[in-house]
Each structure stands twice: as structure tokens, then as C-alpha cells.
Amino acid sequence: MKELKKIFLVFWFASGFGIICIGQTDSLMTLLQHKHTPEKKVDLLNKLADFYIYRNLDSAMSFAQEALILAMNSHYQKGEILALINKSEIYREVGKYQKSMNYANQIKNYADKLTDKELLAKFYMLSGYVYMSQFKYNEAIDLYYKSLNLFREKKDLIGMGDVQRKMGQSFGGKGDYDLMYDYYLTSLNCYQQAGYKRGIAASINNLAGYFRLKKEYRKAITYFHQAIRINIEEGNYYWLSKNYFNMSMLMQEINQMDSSFYYSKVSYELAKKVGNPYWLALSLMQYGALFKLNHENQTALKYFYEALNLSVQIGSIDNLKLVSDSIGKTYYQMKRYDSAYVYLQKYYAYSDTININNDNTKYSELKYQIETERKLRQFALQNQKRFFIFLLIAVCLVLIIVILFLLYNRQKVKIRNAVLEKENLTDNIELKNKELANNILIAQKKNEVINKVIKHLEDNKIQLPEQSWMVVDQVIRNLSATIEEKGWEEFEMVFSQIHESFFIKLDQQFPDLTTKERRLCALLSLNMSSKEIAEIAQLLPRSVDTARHRLRKKLGIETVETDLVTFLRNL
């Protein structure tokens, strides 16, 4: 929500708050429509040019050029000098330092003739700024000192603030941060005394940059926000673009990449509005650099090439050098070494600070390094390919061995489980068979007892009154029925629980078996002898043997080798 508010405020001020700025320009434009002396009109045109330098460079150049032509035609030297100052500043802002210096030299010629110390001070300051922009800090500082002395004589607080702020930048470029900080504070004090808000915002922005260098990021952010607020109030889009550019760099340093992208985007949009191709190219470079850090190299190249085209259009060697370096390093990161080499060659070609011998050495070193890296890369790729093939084969073999081992173990476990299950089942069946045999023996004992009772009744029935014989016969019949039916019912029930499918399979394969034959089959499957069966069935052992013989025929067992018990158990 905070970020949305910031975006809204920036573009509201850039388009709507510009009401204050529009009010100022409207009043100047209205005055311009009136009839004036040529001198008065030149002054108005120069004021409009100065106003638009930090807002719209095309408009500023148009007004400065018109002022220069009118001043020359009317022989208004002061107006001509002011127009030259504006044009020098415009060319400096777009990185055309030679043209800026040419106009500055024209200013010096006029200033010498007029002995105008204020104009001479501006010449020294403009010349110093051109040198500083080319990283010639010592030359720049010498000129700034001359300019500062002249501004002090004139008691020009704004001029003193401008030159001391630029001196702070030059000392910062040399790495003398203490003097850098002192001059920034002094320039801020001058601007505050003069009530010059544009200068106050500029000095605050510079102080923020100082704290950023010292890695005191909280202070830096506070100062940047103050500068942004003042520039919004002033409608100074050019400095707003710089403020947001610097904030983007700071956020990048503290790894707040989303905020860095946001500030870079706003800086770029404001630079477009100002129409400063030099600063627009820098904004595009910063935007591209963020994408490069994010490893979005294609998007980064898109912005770098836009910056390159702008830099070519304005002939900014400084920007061409920077953007060629960025493109070369991006291609290098993408391992596109041929393209990297081309742009790094361009970088050294554009560089004003490296002599030709060093350039050739660096070209050779870079070419050798890239060629060596290319060969090493090809060799590494071949070795890597061989290694991966070997590794793939090894992995496949290991996988096959592991799979076979797992399958073997799995099969082994299955077999072991099956054996255990079979053993458990066999043990369980044998146990139940023993229980069933025990039950049968118990039933046998019970039948013996009942038989003894029946025999005792039969033997002693004659001794009872004749009228009781019928009752005794009835008791004997009931006891006999109990032996026959109850015992076998219990046996078949328990046997079916243990051998669930025995009778089903027996009935399916041999449906003609009688009830007694079915019972005999069950008893034989329990591996009971003829004697044991005879006792249970109340038969003679010989009768059981005869029944077994008949049963073999009925079951279709013709050979003697086939065991009847085994045959029944395998049903």
C-alpha cells in the first residue's frame, strides 16, 4: 500500500502537481506573448530555458537557442552569455562535454571583455563540472576554487552553494569522503540561507549518497526521502529521476530487489518525461543491471540496447563506454564469448582514461583469456560428456543389481512366508485333527458306557416284572439311537469346521457314496486304523477292512500302489 501511494504521488506531481510549475511557466509564457524590447524577451527566454533544464531538455534547448539568436541579433551581450550558459549546461547534462566546453569557452571570452566576475565564476564552475564529468577531479577542483572565490566576492549564496556541492562531488570521486561531507554540509547551509529549494534538495540528495557510501543506510534513506519530497513540491522531474535512481542503487546494495526495481522504474519514467536522453540511458542501464543480477539476461540486454541506441543518438562517449561494458559482461555471463569480446572491445575503444598501449594489452589479454576459456570449456564439455556416459552406465548397472537383489529378496521372503504359512497350516490341521480324534475317543468311551448300560438292561430285563419290559425296551431303543445319531452329528460338525472343503469335494467327485461311506472316508483321512474305526463304528475290524476294499473300488482306485489315506487327504 505504501509503494502504491508513492507511485501515485510521484506521477500526480509529475503531471498534476506540475500545476505550480505550470503556473510559473504560464506566467512566463504569458509575459512572452506581450510586446517587449528584445532585451526583455531574451531575459524571459533565458528564464524559461533555465526553468526547463531540469524538467524538459528539448524545451530548454529550444528556448536557449531562440534567446541566443535574438540576443546576437540585438547585440545584447549579457543575454547572449546567459543563453550560452544554458546551452553549455544542457550539453553537459546529455554528456556532450566537448560542446559544453566550447560554449563555456565562449562565455570566458565574453566575461574577460566585460570583466563580469559573476559570469566568470559561472564559466569556471561550468568548466569544472565538465572536467569532473570526465573524472578529471584535480583540474575540476582548481576551477571550482576560482569560481568559489568570485562567488564569495559577489556574496552569491546560490553560486557558492552550487560550486561547493560540486567540490564535494569531486572530492568524493577522489575518495576523500571527509572533505566530501564538509562541502555538502556547507553547500546545504548556503542554499538554506538563500531559501533555494532546488539546491537544498540537491545537497540533501548528495548527503544521502555520502551516507550510502559509508553504508549508513537508514540515514541515506531518510535524506533521499527528504530530497524526493522537496523535488516533488518543486516539480523538478530531473532531480526526482536522480533521487529514485539513487534509491534503486541503495536498495540493490541492501538486497531489497523489489524496491530497487520499483525505484528504477519510476526513475526511468521520470527521465522519459524530462526528455534527457543521457539520464534516460543511465536509468535504462540501471534497470537492465537489476535484471542481470536477477539472471534475466535477455531482458537485461533489451534495456542495455535501448540505452546503447540513446547514447549513440546523443554521441555520449561516457554512456557508450558504460553500456558497452554492461552488454559485454552480460554476454560473458551467458557464455557467449564472441559477443562479449566485441562489446568489451567497444568499451576499451570508448574509454578516455586508458591509453592505447594499455588498451592493446587488455584486448590481447581478454582475447587470450576468452580463447583459453573457450578451449577449456570445450575440453571440459567433452570430459563431462564422457563422465556422464560412464556415470549413466554405472548408475544403470547399479540399478539393475539393486532391482535384481530386491526381486530376489522379495521372492525369498515370499517363499519363506509361504513355507511358514504352510507349516503353520499343517501344524494347525494336525492339532485340530488330534483334537477331533480326542473327541471321537471321548465319544467312543461314552458309547461304551451307553452300551454297557444297554447290555445291563437287556441282561436283567427278565428279572423285572413283565409289565416293565416295554418301558425297558423303549429306554434301550432311545439309548441306541443316541449312540448312532448324536455321536456322528457332533463328529461331522467338528470335522467340517477343520476340513471345510473335504465333504464338498468328495460329494462333487463321488456323488454316489452312502452316508456310512462318507463317514468312513472322513475317518480314514484322519489316518485312523481299521481297529480304531471299528471301535468308533461298533463294528468288527474285519468288517472295516471289507468296507475299505469296497470304498477303493467306488473311488476308482485300482492300483495297489495308491494309498487310500493319501488319496483322500489330497482331495
XYZ file of C-alpha atoms in Angstrom:
571
model
C 0.000 0.000 0.000
C 2.894 2.336 0.841
C 4.512 1.731 -2.538
C 1.225 2.411 -4.365
C 0.896 5.730 -2.547
C 4.441 6.663 -3.561
C 3.761 5.841 -7.211
C 0.537 7.828 -7.137
C 2.234 10.864 -5.561
C 5.164 10.865 -7.937
C 3.096 10.746 -11.092
C 0.443 13.051 -9.702
C 3.130 15.639 -9.058
C 4.782 14.834 -12.375
C 1.542 15.510 -14.230
C -0.850 17.194 -11.877
C 1.173 18.907 -9.176
C 3.016 20.347 -12.011
C 0.102 22.893 -11.538
C 2.561 25.028 -9.565
C 5.169 24.618 -12.283
C 2.587 25.184 -14.991
C 1.542 28.305 -13.123
C 5.120 29.567 -13.183
C 5.679 28.726 -16.860
C 2.242 30.044 -17.829
C 3.047 33.399 -16.293
C 6.381 33.491 -18.153
C 4.745 32.341 -21.402
C 2.012 34.932 -20.982
C 4.611 37.634 -20.474
C 6.445 36.348 -23.543
C 3.346 36.959 -25.688
C 3.341 40.635 -24.776
C 5.345 43.145 -26.691
C 8.768 43.613 -25.137
C 12.094 45.054 -26.001
C 14.464 42.441 -27.448
C 16.480 42.509 -24.216
C 13.393 41.839 -22.100
C 12.301 38.997 -24.375
C 15.816 37.438 -24.257
C 15.696 37.551 -20.441
C 12.298 35.809 -20.440
C 13.526 33.156 -22.883
C 16.619 32.521 -20.755
C 14.460 32.188 -17.628
C 12.270 29.638 -19.434
C 15.385 27.759 -20.629
C 16.794 27.703 -17.084
C 13.436 26.545 -15.736
C 13.180 23.648 -18.216
C 16.770 22.398 -17.934
C 15.732 20.068 -15.118
C 12.262 19.381 -16.496
C 12.346 19.040 -20.290
C 15.628 19.391 -22.158
C 14.037 19.753 -25.597
C 12.037 22.757 -24.404
C 15.080 24.138 -22.586
C 17.241 23.868 -25.728
C 14.521 25.471 -27.846
C 14.209 28.478 -25.525
C 18.018 28.815 -25.133
C 18.568 28.704 -28.893
C 15.862 31.309 -29.501
C 17.349 33.514 -26.768
C 20.851 33.178 -28.247
C 19.752 34.128 -31.776
C 17.691 37.081 -30.558
C 20.498 38.286 -28.251
C 23.064 38.082 -31.060
C 20.799 39.932 -33.476
C 20.077 42.651 -30.915
C 23.725 42.769 -29.726
C 22.564 42.040 -26.168
C 25.794 40.532 -24.787
C 24.565 39.655 -21.274
C 21.550 37.843 -22.729
C 23.840 36.058 -25.188
C 26.113 34.920 -22.333
C 23.143 33.628 -20.300
C 21.931 31.717 -23.361
C 25.419 30.257 -23.805
C 25.430 29.239 -20.112
C 22.100 27.453 -20.583
C 23.289 25.679 -23.736
C 26.545 24.660 -22.038
C 24.594 23.175 -19.121
C 22.202 21.360 -21.472
C 25.039 19.750 -23.433
C 26.790 18.825 -20.193
C 23.589 17.171 -18.928
C 23.385 14.977 -22.037
C 27.083 14.022 -21.813
C 28.312 16.087 -24.785
C 31.232 17.516 -22.874
C 33.167 18.898 -25.826
C 30.210 21.000 -26.978
C 29.602 22.053 -23.378
C 33.243 23.151 -23.079
C 33.050 25.045 -26.414
C 30.138 27.112 -25.107
C 31.916 27.577 -21.771
C 34.964 28.964 -23.602
C 32.737 31.434 -25.438
C 31.411 32.547 -22.049
C 35.001 33.102 -20.815
C 35.805 35.281 -23.841
C 32.808 37.479 -23.124
C 33.467 37.518 -19.389
C 37.049 38.674 -19.922
C 35.879 41.541 -22.129
C 33.121 42.597 -19.757
C 35.151 41.952 -16.627
C 31.920 40.460 -15.176
C 33.011 38.413 -12.146
C 29.648 36.631 -11.833
C 29.825 35.393 -15.433
C 33.480 34.436 -14.972
C 32.548 32.482 -11.838
C 29.864 30.620 -13.821
C 32.407 29.860 -16.559
C 34.857 28.367 -14.046
C 32.072 26.352 -12.456
C 30.767 25.021 -15.807
C 34.275 24.154 -16.957
C 34.979 22.417 -13.651
C 31.789 20.419 -13.994
C 32.799 19.290 -17.483
C 36.198 18.128 -16.179
C 34.560 16.396 -13.210
C 32.146 14.553 -15.528
C 35.230 13.225 -17.317
C 36.735 12.093 -13.986
C 39.451 14.778 -14.123
C 38.964 15.726 -10.497
C 42.119 17.747 -9.827
C 41.509 20.053 -12.830
C 37.864 20.370 -11.771
C 38.756 21.316 -8.159
C 41.206 24.030 -9.339
C 38.468 25.641 -11.435
C 35.926 25.294 -8.604
C 38.222 27.155 -6.205
C 38.472 30.067 -8.681
C 34.693 30.045 -9.101
C 34.095 29.923 -5.320
C 36.320 32.931 -4.660
C 34.467 35.020 -7.251
C 31.029 33.973 -5.883
C 32.188 34.906 -2.380
C 33.213 38.359 -3.587
C 29.738 38.785 -5.053
C 28.154 37.243 -1.901
C 26.155 34.982 -4.207
C 24.840 32.300 -1.820
C 23.286 30.165 -4.567
C 26.502 30.280 -6.628
C 28.543 29.422 -3.523
C 26.206 26.536 -2.775
C 26.396 25.223 -6.376
C 30.182 25.272 -6.578
C 30.748 23.819 -3.089
C 28.316 20.989 -3.788
C 30.257 20.171 -6.950
C 33.522 20.388 -4.993
C 32.083 17.791 -2.604
C 31.355 15.523 -5.586
C 34.924 15.931 -6.884
C 36.489 15.125 -3.511
C 34.187 12.137 -3.268
C 35.416 10.997 -6.699
C 38.970 11.200 -5.353
C 37.997 9.126 -2.312
C 38.332 11.971 0.229
C 34.984 11.409 1.951
C 35.612 13.751 4.886
C 36.016 16.791 2.601
C 33.151 15.490 0.521
C 30.862 15.564 3.598
C 32.108 19.012 4.724
C 31.418 20.637 1.339
C 27.971 19.042 1.112
C 27.054 20.474 4.519
C 28.447 23.912 3.594
C 26.513 23.936 0.314
C 23.315 22.964 2.149
C 23.845 25.836 4.571
C 24.264 28.315 1.673
C 21.082 27.105 -0.028
C 19.103 27.251 3.204
C 20.200 30.840 3.800
C 19.155 31.727 0.255
C 15.893 29.751 0.558
C 16.783 27.949 -2.667
C 14.777 24.704 -2.575
C 16.249 23.170 -5.730
C 19.730 23.490 -4.211
C 18.544 22.246 -0.795
C 17.119 19.108 -2.420
C 20.326 18.598 -4.427
C 22.574 18.881 -1.335
C 20.328 16.568 0.664
C 20.499 14.044 -2.203
C 24.312 14.331 -2.124
C 24.370 13.797 1.657
C 22.215 10.722 1.181
C 24.794 9.491 -1.324
C 27.563 10.094 1.235
C 25.770 8.018 3.883
C 25.175 5.320 1.280
C 28.928 5.179 0.629
C 29.505 4.918 4.396
C 26.894 2.117 4.462
C 24.726 4.067 6.920
C 21.654 3.071 5.004
C 18.979 4.292 7.414
C 20.351 7.835 7.268
C 20.743 7.595 3.500
C 17.094 6.560 3.045
C 15.916 9.397 5.337
C 17.868 12.006 3.318
C 16.703 10.589 -0.012
C 13.078 10.798 1.116
C 13.584 14.439 2.146
C 15.089 15.240 -1.254
C 12.238 13.446 -3.047
C 9.622 15.383 -1.086
C 11.214 18.766 -1.937
C 11.664 17.903 -5.618
C 8.040 16.783 -5.826
C 6.980 20.122 -4.349
C 9.222 21.932 -6.847
C 8.098 19.773 -9.770
C 11.763 19.080 -10.504
C 11.404 15.872 -12.510
C 15.069 15.726 -13.468
C 16.248 15.597 -9.857
C 13.359 13.320 -8.936
C 14.648 10.900 -11.555
C 18.119 11.107 -9.970
C 16.677 10.620 -6.471
C 14.829 7.475 -7.486
C 17.863 6.245 -9.427
C 19.995 6.589 -6.282
C 17.309 4.906 -4.171
C 17.298 1.999 -6.642
C 21.078 1.637 -6.249
C 20.786 1.751 -2.458
C 18.011 -0.865 -2.356
C 20.112 -3.058 -4.624
C 23.002 -2.829 -2.153
C 20.831 -3.905 0.780
C 19.321 -6.696 -1.327
C 15.817 -5.222 -1.418
C 15.387 -6.134 -5.081
C 11.626 -5.494 -5.372
C 12.073 -1.945 -4.066
C 15.126 -1.484 -6.301
C 13.059 -2.468 -9.363
C 10.295 -0.097 -8.294
C 12.591 2.930 -7.831
C 14.426 2.156 -11.063
C 11.130 2.011 -12.972
C 9.994 5.382 -11.564
C 13.402 6.909 -12.357
C 13.120 5.676 -15.934
C 9.575 7.058 -16.392
C 10.585 10.458 -14.986
C 13.704 10.564 -17.184
C 11.445 9.963 -20.186
C 9.200 12.816 -19.102
C 12.165 15.166 -18.679
C 13.416 14.181 -22.143
C 17.034 13.914 -21.014
C 18.452 11.124 -23.216
C 21.690 10.998 -21.227
C 19.935 10.370 -17.931
C 17.342 8.162 -19.612
C 20.190 5.966 -20.871
C 21.609 5.739 -17.334
C 18.164 4.775 -15.982
C 17.856 2.066 -18.651
C 21.313 0.771 -17.716
C 20.362 0.544 -14.047
C 17.084 -1.188 -14.931
C 18.975 -3.655 -17.120
C 21.602 -4.208 -14.402
C 18.861 -5.299 -11.988
C 17.573 -7.865 -14.461
C 21.153 -9.058 -14.995
C 21.567 -9.560 -11.240
C 18.313 -11.498 -11.324
C 19.835 -13.690 -14.094
C 17.213 -12.466 -16.584
C 19.891 -11.775 -19.166
C 17.644 -11.432 -22.237
C 15.523 -8.757 -20.531
C 18.704 -7.043 -19.306
C 20.067 -6.941 -22.861
C 16.827 -5.403 -24.096
C 17.275 -2.389 -21.768
C 21.028 -2.194 -22.377
C 20.445 -1.972 -26.135
C 17.851 0.773 -25.641
C 20.453 2.657 -23.588
C 23.051 2.000 -26.317
C 20.797 3.432 -29.046
C 20.097 6.564 -26.982
C 23.800 7.010 -26.244
C 24.616 6.698 -29.964
C 21.960 9.295 -30.809
C 23.385 11.863 -28.399
C 27.002 10.853 -29.020
C 27.681 10.324 -25.308
C 31.053 8.540 -25.157
C 30.712 8.191 -21.384
C 27.403 6.318 -21.669
C 28.601 4.291 -24.654
C 31.558 3.141 -22.578
C 29.338 2.129 -19.634
C 26.651 0.376 -21.665
C 29.224 -1.473 -23.811
C 30.800 -2.751 -20.597
C 27.369 -3.885 -19.316
C 26.460 -5.656 -22.571
C 29.888 -7.323 -22.768
C 29.657 -8.618 -19.199
C 26.104 -9.863 -19.780
C 27.190 -11.846 -22.822
C 30.143 -13.140 -20.838
C 27.751 -14.319 -18.103
C 25.679 -16.033 -20.818
C 28.922 -17.711 -22.061
C 28.538 -16.032 -25.452
C 32.208 -15.177 -25.567
C 32.404 -13.860 -29.137
C 29.710 -11.254 -28.472
C 31.308 -10.434 -25.119
C 34.637 -9.839 -26.805
C 33.077 -7.453 -29.374
C 31.454 -5.256 -26.730
C 34.412 -5.286 -24.406
C 36.491 -4.087 -27.359
C 33.992 -1.268 -27.794
C 34.255 -0.489 -24.080
C 38.009 -0.007 -24.294
C 37.650 1.925 -27.535
C 35.262 4.377 -25.842
C 37.325 4.712 -22.700
C 39.090 8.098 -22.451
C 41.130 7.169 -19.405
C 43.049 4.181 -20.798
C 45.920 4.744 -23.239
C 46.282 2.825 -26.471
C 49.071 0.565 -25.193
C 47.040 -0.471 -22.199
C 44.057 -0.955 -24.479
C 46.016 -3.299 -26.770
C 47.376 -5.217 -23.792
C 43.898 -5.598 -22.334
C 42.496 -6.604 -25.733
C 45.176 -9.273 -26.081
C 44.722 -10.463 -22.508
C 40.968 -10.584 -22.878
C 41.160 -12.315 -26.271
C 43.636 -14.849 -24.913
C 41.509 -15.373 -21.809
C 38.337 -15.865 -23.829
C 40.030 -18.219 -26.320
C 41.592 -20.182 -23.457
C 38.272 -20.378 -21.642
C 36.549 -21.473 -24.852
C 39.083 -24.305 -25.361
C 38.916 -25.284 -21.702
C 35.149 -25.228 -21.910
C 35.144 -27.488 -24.989
C 37.598 -29.859 -23.308
C 35.545 -29.791 -20.107
C 32.359 -30.477 -22.098
C 33.966 -33.499 -23.790
C 35.226 -34.840 -20.466
C 31.904 -34.062 -18.900
C 30.109 -35.942 -21.683
C 32.368 -38.983 -21.207
C 31.948 -38.811 -17.462
C 28.153 -38.605 -17.768
C 28.063 -41.581 -20.158
C 30.226 -43.615 -17.767
C 28.142 -42.418 -14.829
C 24.906 -43.299 -16.645
C 26.162 -46.816 -17.412
C 27.364 -47.249 -13.831
C 24.060 -45.993 -12.443
C 22.121 -48.323 -14.765
C 24.224 -51.313 -13.690
C 23.811 -50.432 -10.033
C 20.067 -50.034 -10.536
C 19.823 -53.401 -12.306
C 21.795 -55.082 -9.499
C 19.675 -53.375 -6.861
C 16.443 -54.334 -8.649
C 17.574 -57.964 -9.048
C 18.645 -58.062 -5.417
C 15.315 -56.629 -4.303
C 13.385 -59.062 -6.512
C 15.461 -61.960 -5.172
C 14.883 -60.889 -1.571
C 11.215 -60.342 -2.253
C 10.855 -63.803 -3.799
C 12.873 -65.291 -0.961
C 10.600 -63.644 1.591
C 7.524 -64.855 -0.304
C 8.820 -68.408 -0.360
C 9.767 -68.279 3.311
C 6.381 -66.864 4.202
C 4.638 -69.490 2.096
C 6.634 -72.282 3.762
C 5.922 -70.856 7.190
C 2.298 -70.442 6.314
C 2.122 -73.993 5.022
C 3.910 -75.302 8.096
C 1.609 -73.306 10.327
C -1.392 -74.560 8.396
C -0.185 -78.168 8.563
C 0.589 -77.842 12.258
C -2.784 -76.279 12.815
C -4.579 -79.025 10.904
C -2.652 -81.739 12.714
C -3.510 -80.109 16.015
C -7.163 -79.947 15.115
C -7.083 -83.487 13.828
C -5.725 -84.566 17.219
C -8.494 -82.631 18.921
C -11.045 -84.308 16.661
C -9.532 -87.750 17.360
C -9.692 -87.000 21.059
C -13.322 -86.001 20.705
C -14.036 -89.196 18.841
C -12.322 -91.235 21.559
C -14.367 -89.402 24.171
C -17.483 -90.179 22.156
C -16.272 -93.791 21.931
C -15.911 -94.021 25.692
C -19.344 -92.517 26.092
C -20.747 -95.085 23.640
C -19.051 -97.872 25.593
C -20.727 -96.676 28.750
C -24.093 -96.474 26.994
C -23.585 -99.956 25.519
C -22.780 -101.352 28.930
C -25.968 -99.766 30.284
C -27.959 -101.229 27.378
C -26.396 -104.700 27.928
C -27.079 -104.491 31.635
C -30.728 -103.648 30.955
C -31.073 -106.426 28.461
C -29.446 -108.957 30.797
C -31.598 -108.014 33.763
C -34.881 -107.293 31.961
C -36.240 -110.833 32.761
C -35.811 -110.231 36.406
C -38.175 -107.235 36.200
C -41.972 -107.553 36.194
C -43.301 -108.323 32.741
C -45.317 -105.127 32.656
C -41.957 -103.165 32.822
C -40.407 -104.830 29.816
C -41.945 -102.466 27.345
C -40.533 -99.495 29.246
C -37.063 -101.116 29.378
C -37.190 -101.839 25.611
C -38.101 -98.224 24.969
C -35.134 -96.991 27.081
C -32.794 -99.352 25.210
C -34.049 -98.075 21.857
C -33.581 -94.449 22.929
C -30.051 -95.093 24.175
C -29.150 -96.928 20.953
C -30.446 -94.019 18.850
C -28.342 -91.585 20.873
C -25.243 -93.564 20.149
C -25.889 -93.704 16.422
C -27.127 -90.190 15.672
C -25.744 -87.818 18.311
C -22.149 -89.043 18.063
C -21.931 -88.791 14.281
C -23.653 -85.429 14.193
C -21.033 -83.971 16.528
C -18.236 -85.645 14.554
C -19.388 -84.289 11.166
C -19.860 -80.778 12.576
C -16.348 -80.604 14.073
C -14.750 -82.326 11.041
C -16.352 -79.828 8.629
C -15.014 -76.905 10.658
C -11.449 -78.256 10.369
C -11.675 -79.533 6.771
C -14.152 -77.118 5.229
C -13.934 -78.359 1.630
C -13.460 -82.106 2.249
C -17.106 -83.188 2.039
C -17.822 -80.639 -0.736
C -15.059 -82.017 -2.954
C -15.938 -85.601 -2.012
C -19.590 -85.093 -2.940
C -18.665 -83.316 -6.203
C -16.284 -86.083 -7.350
C -18.164 -89.080 -5.900
C -21.861 -88.215 -5.525
C -22.918 -91.918 -5.222
C -21.276 -92.501 -1.838
C -23.571 -93.581 1.014
C -23.625 -91.830 4.388
C -21.609 -94.629 6.005
C -19.040 -94.484 3.161
C -18.718 -90.705 3.571
C -18.087 -91.174 7.322
C -15.512 -93.878 6.599
C -13.710 -91.505 4.211
C -13.582 -88.866 6.925
C -12.201 -91.283 9.494
C -9.587 -92.587 7.049
C -8.465 -89.025 6.187
C -7.629 -88.643 9.870
C -5.200 -91.567 9.373
C -7.156 -93.802 11.782
C -6.537 -97.539 11.725
C -9.216 -100.168 10.990
C -9.241 -101.141 14.667
C -9.864 -97.542 15.807
C -12.624 -97.128 13.223
C -14.195 -100.446 14.312
C -14.344 -99.307 17.916
C -15.989 -95.998 16.930
C -18.405 -97.554 14.424
C -19.192 -100.529 16.698
C -18.002 -102.952 14.005
C -15.546 -105.789 13.756
C -12.097 -104.834 12.314
C -12.639 -107.379 9.544
C -15.858 -105.618 8.576
C -13.966 -102.291 8.389
C -11.324 -103.869 6.087
C -14.101 -105.145 3.834
C -15.694 -101.663 3.754
C -12.276 -100.135 2.857
C -11.903 -102.540 -0.060
C -15.346 -101.681 -1.434
C -14.611 -97.978 -0.978
C -11.375 -98.195 -3.067
C -13.370 -99.614 -5.962
C -16.059 -96.946 -5.669
C -13.387 -94.213 -5.607
C -11.791 -95.693 -8.727
C -8.540 -96.691 -7.038
C -7.420 -99.775 -8.985
C -3.686 -99.972 -8.278
C -2.307 -101.285 -5.008
C 0.439 -98.635 -5.015
C -2.107 -95.863 -4.420
C -2.605 -95.335 -0.711
C -6.242 -94.792 0.223
C -5.462 -92.367 3.101
C -3.118 -90.253 0.925
C -5.706 -90.204 -1.867
C -8.408 -88.883 0.476
C -6.093 -86.278 2.031
C -5.224 -84.920 -1.438
C -8.795 -84.272 -2.471
